[in-house]
CSV table of C-alpha atoms in Angstrom, one decimal:
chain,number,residue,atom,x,y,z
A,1,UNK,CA,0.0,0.0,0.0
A,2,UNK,CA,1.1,3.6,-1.1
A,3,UNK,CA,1.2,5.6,2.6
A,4,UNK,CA,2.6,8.6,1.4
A,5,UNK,CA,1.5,9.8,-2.5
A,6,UNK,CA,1.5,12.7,-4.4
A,7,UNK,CA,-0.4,13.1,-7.4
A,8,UNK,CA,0.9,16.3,-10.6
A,9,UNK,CA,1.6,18.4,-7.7
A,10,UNK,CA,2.7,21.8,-9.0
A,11,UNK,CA,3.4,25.1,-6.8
A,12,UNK,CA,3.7,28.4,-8.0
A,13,UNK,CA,4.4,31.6,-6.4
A,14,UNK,CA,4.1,33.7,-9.9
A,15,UNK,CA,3.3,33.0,-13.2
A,16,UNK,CA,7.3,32.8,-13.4
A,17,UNK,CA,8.2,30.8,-10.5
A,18,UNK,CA,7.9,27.4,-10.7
A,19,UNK,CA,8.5,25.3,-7.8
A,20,UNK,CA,7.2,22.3,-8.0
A,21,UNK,CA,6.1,20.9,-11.9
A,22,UNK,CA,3.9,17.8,-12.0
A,23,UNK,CA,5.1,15.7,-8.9
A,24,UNK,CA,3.9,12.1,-8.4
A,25,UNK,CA,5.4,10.3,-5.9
A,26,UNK,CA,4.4,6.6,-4.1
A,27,UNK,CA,6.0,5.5,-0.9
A,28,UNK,CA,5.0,1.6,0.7
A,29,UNK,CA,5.0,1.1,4.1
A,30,UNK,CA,8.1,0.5,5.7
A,31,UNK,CA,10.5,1.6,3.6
A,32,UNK,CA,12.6,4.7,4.1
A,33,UNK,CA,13.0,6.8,1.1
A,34,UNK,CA,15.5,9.6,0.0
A,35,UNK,CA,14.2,12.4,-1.8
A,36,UNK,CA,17.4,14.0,-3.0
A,37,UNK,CA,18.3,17.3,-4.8
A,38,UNK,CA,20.3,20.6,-5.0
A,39,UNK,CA,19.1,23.5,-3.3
A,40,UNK,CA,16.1,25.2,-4.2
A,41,UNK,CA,15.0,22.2,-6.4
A,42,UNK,CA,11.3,21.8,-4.8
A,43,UNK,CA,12.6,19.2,-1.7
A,44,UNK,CA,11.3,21.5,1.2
A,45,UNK,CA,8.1,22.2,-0.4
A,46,UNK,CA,6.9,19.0,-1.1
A,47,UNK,CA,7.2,18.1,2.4
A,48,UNK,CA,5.3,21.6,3.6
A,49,UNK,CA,2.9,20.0,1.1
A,50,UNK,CA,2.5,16.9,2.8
A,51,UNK,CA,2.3,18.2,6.3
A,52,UNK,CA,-0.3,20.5,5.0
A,53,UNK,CA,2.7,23.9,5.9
A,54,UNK,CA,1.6,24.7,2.2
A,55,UNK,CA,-1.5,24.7,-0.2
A,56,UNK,CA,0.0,23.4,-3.8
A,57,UNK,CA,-1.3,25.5,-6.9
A,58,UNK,CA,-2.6,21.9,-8.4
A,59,UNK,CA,-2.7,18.4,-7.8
A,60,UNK,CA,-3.3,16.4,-4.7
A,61,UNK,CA,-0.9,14.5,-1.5
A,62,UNK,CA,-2.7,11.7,-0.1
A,63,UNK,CA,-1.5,10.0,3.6
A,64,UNK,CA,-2.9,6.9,4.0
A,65,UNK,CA,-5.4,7.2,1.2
A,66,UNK,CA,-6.7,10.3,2.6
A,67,UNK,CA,-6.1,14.0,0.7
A,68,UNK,CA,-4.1,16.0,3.7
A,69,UNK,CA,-5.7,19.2,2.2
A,70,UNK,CA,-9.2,18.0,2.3
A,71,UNK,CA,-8.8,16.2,5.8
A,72,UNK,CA,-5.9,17.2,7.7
A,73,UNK,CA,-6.9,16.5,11.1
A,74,UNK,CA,-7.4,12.9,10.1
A,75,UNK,CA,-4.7,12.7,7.8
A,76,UNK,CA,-1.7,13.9,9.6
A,77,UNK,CA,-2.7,11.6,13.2
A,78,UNK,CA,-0.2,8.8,11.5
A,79,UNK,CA,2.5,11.7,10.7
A,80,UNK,CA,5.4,12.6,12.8
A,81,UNK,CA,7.4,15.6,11.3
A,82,UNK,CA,10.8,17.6,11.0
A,83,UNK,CA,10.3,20.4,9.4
A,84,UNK,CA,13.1,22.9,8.2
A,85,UNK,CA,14.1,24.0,11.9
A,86,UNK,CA,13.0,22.1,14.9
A,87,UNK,CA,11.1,23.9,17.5
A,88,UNK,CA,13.9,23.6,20.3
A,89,UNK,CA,13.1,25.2,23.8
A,90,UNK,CA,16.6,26.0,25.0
A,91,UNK,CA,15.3,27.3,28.8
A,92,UNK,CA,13.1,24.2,29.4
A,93,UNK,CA,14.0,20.2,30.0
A,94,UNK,CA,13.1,17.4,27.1
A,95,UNK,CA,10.5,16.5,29.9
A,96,UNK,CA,8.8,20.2,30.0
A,97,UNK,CA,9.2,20.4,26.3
A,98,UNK,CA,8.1,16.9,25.6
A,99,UNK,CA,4.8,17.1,27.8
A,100,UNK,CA,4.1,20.9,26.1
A,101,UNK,CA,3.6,18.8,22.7
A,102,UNK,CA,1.8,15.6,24.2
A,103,UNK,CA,-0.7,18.5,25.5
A,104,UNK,CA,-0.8,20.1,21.9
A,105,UNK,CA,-1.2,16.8,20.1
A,106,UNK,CA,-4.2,15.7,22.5
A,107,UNK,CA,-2.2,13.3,24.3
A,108,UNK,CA,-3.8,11.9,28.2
A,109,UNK,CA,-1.4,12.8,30.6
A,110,UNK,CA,-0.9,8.9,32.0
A,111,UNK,CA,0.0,8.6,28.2
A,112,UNK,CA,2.5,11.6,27.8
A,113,UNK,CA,4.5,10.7,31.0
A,114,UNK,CA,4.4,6.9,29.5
A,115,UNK,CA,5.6,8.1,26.0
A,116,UNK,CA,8.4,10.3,27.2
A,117,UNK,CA,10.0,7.5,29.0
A,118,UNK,CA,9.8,5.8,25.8
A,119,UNK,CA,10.9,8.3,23.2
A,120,UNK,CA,14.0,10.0,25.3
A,121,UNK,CA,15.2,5.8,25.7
A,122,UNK,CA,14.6,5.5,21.8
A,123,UNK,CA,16.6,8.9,21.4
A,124,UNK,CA,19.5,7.8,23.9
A,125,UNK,CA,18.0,10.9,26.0
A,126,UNK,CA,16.8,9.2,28.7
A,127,UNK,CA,19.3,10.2,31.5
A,128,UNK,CA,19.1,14.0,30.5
A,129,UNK,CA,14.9,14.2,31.0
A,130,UNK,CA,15.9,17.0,33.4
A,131,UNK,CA,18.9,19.1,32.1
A,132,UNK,CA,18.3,22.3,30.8
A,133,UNK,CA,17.9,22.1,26.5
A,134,UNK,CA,20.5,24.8,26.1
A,135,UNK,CA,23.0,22.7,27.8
A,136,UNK,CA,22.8,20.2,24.8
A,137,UNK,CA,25.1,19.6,21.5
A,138,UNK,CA,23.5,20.0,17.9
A,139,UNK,CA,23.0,16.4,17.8
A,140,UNK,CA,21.9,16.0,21.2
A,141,UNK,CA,18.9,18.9,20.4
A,142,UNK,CA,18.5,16.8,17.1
A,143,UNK,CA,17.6,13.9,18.7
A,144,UNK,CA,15.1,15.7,21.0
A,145,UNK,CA,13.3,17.2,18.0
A,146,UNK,CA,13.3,13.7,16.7
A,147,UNK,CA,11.8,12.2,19.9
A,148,UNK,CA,9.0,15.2,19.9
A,149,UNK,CA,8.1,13.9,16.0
A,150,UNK,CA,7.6,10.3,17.6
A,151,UNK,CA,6.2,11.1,21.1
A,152,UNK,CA,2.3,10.6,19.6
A,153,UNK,CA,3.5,6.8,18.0
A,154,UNK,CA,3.0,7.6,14.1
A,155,UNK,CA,3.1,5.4,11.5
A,156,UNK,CA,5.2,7.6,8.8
A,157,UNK,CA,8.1,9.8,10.0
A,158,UNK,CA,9.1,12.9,7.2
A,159,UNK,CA,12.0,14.8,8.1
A,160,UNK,CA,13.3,17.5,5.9
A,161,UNK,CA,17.1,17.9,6.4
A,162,UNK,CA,17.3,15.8,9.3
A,163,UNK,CA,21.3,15.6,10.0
A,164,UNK,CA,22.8,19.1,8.2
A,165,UNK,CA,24.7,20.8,10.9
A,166,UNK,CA,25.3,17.3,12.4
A,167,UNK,CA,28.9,15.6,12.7
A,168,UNK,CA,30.0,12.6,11.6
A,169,UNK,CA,29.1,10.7,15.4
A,170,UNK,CA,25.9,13.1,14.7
A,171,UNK,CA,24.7,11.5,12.0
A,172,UNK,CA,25.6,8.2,12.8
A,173,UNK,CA,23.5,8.5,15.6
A,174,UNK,CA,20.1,9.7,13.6
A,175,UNK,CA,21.2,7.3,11.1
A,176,UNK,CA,21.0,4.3,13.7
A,177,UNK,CA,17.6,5.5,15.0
A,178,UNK,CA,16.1,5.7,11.6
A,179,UNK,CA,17.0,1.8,11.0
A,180,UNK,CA,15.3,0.7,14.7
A,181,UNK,CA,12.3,3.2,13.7
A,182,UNK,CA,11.7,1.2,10.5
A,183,UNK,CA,12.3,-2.3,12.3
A,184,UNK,CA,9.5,-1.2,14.1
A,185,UNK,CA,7.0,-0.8,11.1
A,186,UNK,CA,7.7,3.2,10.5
A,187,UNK,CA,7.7,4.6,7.0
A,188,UNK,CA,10.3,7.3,6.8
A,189,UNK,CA,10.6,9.9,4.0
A,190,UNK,CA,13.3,12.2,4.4
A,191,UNK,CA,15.2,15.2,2.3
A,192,UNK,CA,18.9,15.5,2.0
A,193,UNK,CA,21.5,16.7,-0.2
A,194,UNK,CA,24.0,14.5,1.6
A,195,UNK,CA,24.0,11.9,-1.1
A,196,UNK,CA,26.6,9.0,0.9
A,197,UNK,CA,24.6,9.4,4.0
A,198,UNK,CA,21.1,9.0,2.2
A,199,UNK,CA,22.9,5.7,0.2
A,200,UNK,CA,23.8,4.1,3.7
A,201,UNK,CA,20.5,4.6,4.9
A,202,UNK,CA,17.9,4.7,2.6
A,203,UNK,CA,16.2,1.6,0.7
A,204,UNK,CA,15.3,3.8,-2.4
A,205,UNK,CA,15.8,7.0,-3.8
A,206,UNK,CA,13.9,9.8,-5.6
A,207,UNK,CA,16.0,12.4,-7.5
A,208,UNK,CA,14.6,15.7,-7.9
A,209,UNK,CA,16.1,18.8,-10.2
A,210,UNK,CA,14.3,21.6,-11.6
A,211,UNK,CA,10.8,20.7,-9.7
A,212,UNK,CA,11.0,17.5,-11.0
A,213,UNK,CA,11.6,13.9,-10.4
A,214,UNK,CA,14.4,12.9,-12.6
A,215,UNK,CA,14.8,9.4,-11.0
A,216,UNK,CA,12.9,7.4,-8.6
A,217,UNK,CA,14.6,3.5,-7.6
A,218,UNK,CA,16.2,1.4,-4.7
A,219,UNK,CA,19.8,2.2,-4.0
A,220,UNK,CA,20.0,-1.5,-4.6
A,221,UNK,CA,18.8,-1.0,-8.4
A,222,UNK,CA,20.8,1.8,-9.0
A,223,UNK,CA,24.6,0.7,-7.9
A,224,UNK,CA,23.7,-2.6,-9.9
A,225,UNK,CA,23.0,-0.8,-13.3
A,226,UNK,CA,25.4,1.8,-12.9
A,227,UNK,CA,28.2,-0.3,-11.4
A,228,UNK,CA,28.0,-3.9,-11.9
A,229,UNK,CA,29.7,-3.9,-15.0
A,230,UNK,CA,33.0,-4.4,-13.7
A,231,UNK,CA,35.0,-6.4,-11.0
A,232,UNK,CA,38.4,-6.3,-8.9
A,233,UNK,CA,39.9,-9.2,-8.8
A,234,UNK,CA,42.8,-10.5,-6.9
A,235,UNK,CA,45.3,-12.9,-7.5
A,236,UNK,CA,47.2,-15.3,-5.3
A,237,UNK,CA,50.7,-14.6,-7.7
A,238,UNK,CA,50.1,-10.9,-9.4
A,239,UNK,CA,49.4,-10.9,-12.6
A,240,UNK,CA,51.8,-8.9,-15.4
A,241,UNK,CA,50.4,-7.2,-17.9
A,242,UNK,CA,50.4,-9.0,-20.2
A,243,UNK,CA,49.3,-11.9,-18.3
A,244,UNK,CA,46.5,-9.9,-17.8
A,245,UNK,CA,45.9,-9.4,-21.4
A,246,UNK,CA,45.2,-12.9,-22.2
A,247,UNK,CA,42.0,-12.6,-19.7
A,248,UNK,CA,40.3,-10.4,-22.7
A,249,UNK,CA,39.8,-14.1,-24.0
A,250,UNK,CA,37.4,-15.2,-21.7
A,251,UNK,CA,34.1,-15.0,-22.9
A,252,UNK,CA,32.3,-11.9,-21.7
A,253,UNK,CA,34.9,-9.7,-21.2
A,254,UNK,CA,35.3,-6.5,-22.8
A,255,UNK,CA,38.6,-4.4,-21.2
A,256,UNK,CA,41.3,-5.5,-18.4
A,257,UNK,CA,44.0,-3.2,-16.4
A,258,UNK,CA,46.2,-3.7,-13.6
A,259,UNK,CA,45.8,-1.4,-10.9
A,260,UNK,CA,47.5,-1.8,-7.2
A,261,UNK,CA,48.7,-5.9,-8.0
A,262,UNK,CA,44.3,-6.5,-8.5
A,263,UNK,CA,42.7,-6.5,-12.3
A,264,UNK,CA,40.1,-4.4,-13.1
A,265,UNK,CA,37.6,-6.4,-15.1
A,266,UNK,CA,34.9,-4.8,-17.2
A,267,UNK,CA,32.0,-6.7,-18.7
A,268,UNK,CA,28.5,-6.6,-20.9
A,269,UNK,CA,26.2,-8.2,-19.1
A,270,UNK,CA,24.7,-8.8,-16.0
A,271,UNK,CA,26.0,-9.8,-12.9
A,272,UNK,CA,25.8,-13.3,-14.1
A,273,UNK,CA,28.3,-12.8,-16.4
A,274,UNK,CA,31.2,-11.8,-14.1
A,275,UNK,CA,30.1,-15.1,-11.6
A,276,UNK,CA,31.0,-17.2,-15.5
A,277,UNK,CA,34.1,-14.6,-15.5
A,278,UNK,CA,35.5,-15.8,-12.4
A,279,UNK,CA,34.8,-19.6,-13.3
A,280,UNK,CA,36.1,-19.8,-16.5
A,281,UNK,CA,39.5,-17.9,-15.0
A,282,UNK,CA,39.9,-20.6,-12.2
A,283,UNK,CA,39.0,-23.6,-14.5
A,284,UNK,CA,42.0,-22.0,-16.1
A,285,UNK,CA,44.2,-22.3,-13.5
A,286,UNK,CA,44.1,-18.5,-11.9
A,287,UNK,CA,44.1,-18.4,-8.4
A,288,UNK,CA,41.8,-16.1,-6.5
A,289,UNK,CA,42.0,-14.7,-3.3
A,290,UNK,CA,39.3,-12.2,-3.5
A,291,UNK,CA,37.1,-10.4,-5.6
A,292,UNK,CA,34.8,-7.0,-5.5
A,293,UNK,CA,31.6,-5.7,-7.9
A,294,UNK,CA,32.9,-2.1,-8.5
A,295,UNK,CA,29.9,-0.3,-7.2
A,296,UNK,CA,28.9,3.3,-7.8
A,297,UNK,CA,28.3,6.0,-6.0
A,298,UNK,CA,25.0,8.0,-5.5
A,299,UNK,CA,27.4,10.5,-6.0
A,300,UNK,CA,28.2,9.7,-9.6
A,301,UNK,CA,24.7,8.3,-10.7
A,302,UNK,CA,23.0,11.7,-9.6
A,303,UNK,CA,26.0,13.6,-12.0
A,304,UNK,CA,24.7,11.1,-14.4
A,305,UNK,CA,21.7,11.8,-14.0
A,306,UNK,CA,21.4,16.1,-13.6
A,307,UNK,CA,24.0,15.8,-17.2
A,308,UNK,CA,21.5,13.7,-18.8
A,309,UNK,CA,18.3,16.1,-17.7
A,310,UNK,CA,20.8,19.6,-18.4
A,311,UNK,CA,21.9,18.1,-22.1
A,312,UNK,CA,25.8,17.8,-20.2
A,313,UNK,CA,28.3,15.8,-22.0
């Protein structure tokens, strides 16, 4: 089932100003999506969209089935947002701030004190329920705001942006939760621009430019067309060049080169091929220690794919 979907959404704020161009989006439960893109490209406000921030200029966004601008009460119970800056409360405790929220989202107060404990232990919070806000790190505060989006149990989790500022240990840290929200049965749909992060976390990925979607797959889908066309391969005795040469033989094959004592080993095909590759070289009396796919990057697929929408060479 489609949770989250959009429908030709398009947002103007002129007759010039396009921000949004035809969107259509699906998301299944459970997964955790990317929704990648440069600055400006639309990422922000498809999300205001979706938690009803913003009224599009045409077309629909449907939670659960239901249109968030024609019932956004009922809608949005199953959402838990971050939206652009998090409403942090430096001067009170995640206790004080947490119980403000349960009170705004309708919460019983049996049920608030109950989900606190629960969301500050998710959040690794739990033994700072009374230290002042302002005493926190960045990642720390981001954390909070994450625990606020959870404290009413959603089922679908959408956070714009939800580690820039954050450190490396930062990130790691929102990166973990994410994966223990989604073994739990959340959806997550986040923004980023930080492709690496969104490829270690993410099971698919929607590529936006221009106030369009460009791409839309599973990180899975993407590395394996993009980079499973060629293999590192190494030997128990180095090969020599030209003993390297004589692998262009093999069926399937299409280039070789020695790089660091390993052999770089294009192919056409699919990933098939390079398992017959790797037979056919030990039935031939090659010796292997080890061998790698050469995967891509997001970062290189999304170059691919902005050249290929901008007419780049």
């Amino acid at each position: 089932m489609d949770v989250i979907k959009t429908e030709n959404l398009v947002k103007c704020y002129s007759k010039n100003v396009r921000v949004l161009d035809g969107i259509s989006l699906s998301i299944k439960k459970g997964e955790i999506v990317g929704y990648l893109g440069p600055n400006g490209s639309g990422k922000t406000t498809t999300i205001k969209i979706l938690t009803n921030l913003l009224y599009p200029t045409s077309g629909h966004a449907f939670i659960n089935g239901l249109d968030v601008n024609e019932n956004p009460k009922e809608s949005l119970k199953a959402v838990g947002a971050l939206v652009e800056i998090p409403g942090i409360y430096d001067y009170l405790t995640p206790r004080e701030m947490l119980t403000y929220f349960g009170r705004i989202y309708g919460m019983e107060r049996g049920k608030i004190d109950e989900r606190i404990r629960e969301t500050l232990k998710s959040v690794r919070l739990a033994d700072k329920e009374r230290t002042k806000i302002g005493a926190f790190s960045t990642g720390m505060q981001r954390r909070l705001a994450i625990a606020k989006a959870i404290l009413h149990e959603p089922e679908i989790l959408i956070l714009d942006e939800p580690v820039i500022g954050l450190d490396p240990k930062g990130i790691k840290e929102v990166r973990e939760l994410l994966r223990e929200f989604q073994k739990g049965g959340m959806t997550i749909f986040l923004s980023s621009h930080l492709l690496q992060e969104v490829g270690d976390t993410c099971d698919s990925v929607i590529f936006l430019d221009k106030a369009r979607v460009v791409a839309h797959d599973t990180v899975h889908n993407i590395r394996s067309k993009a980079g499973g066309k060629s293999i590192i391969v190494r030997f128990t005795n180095p090969l020599s060049e030209t003993e390297a040469k004589k692998i262009e033989t093999v069926a399937g094959v299409k280039g070789v080169s020695v790089k660091n004592g390993s052999v770089q080993i294009g192919y056409d095909g699919s990933p098939d091929t390079s398992y017959q590759i790797l037979s056919d070289l030990m039935k031939a009396g090659h010796h292997i220690v080890s061998y790698t796919p050469e995967v891509v990057s997001l970062e290189d697929f999304y170059i691919s794919v902005m050249s290929d929408e901008r007419g780049v060479s």
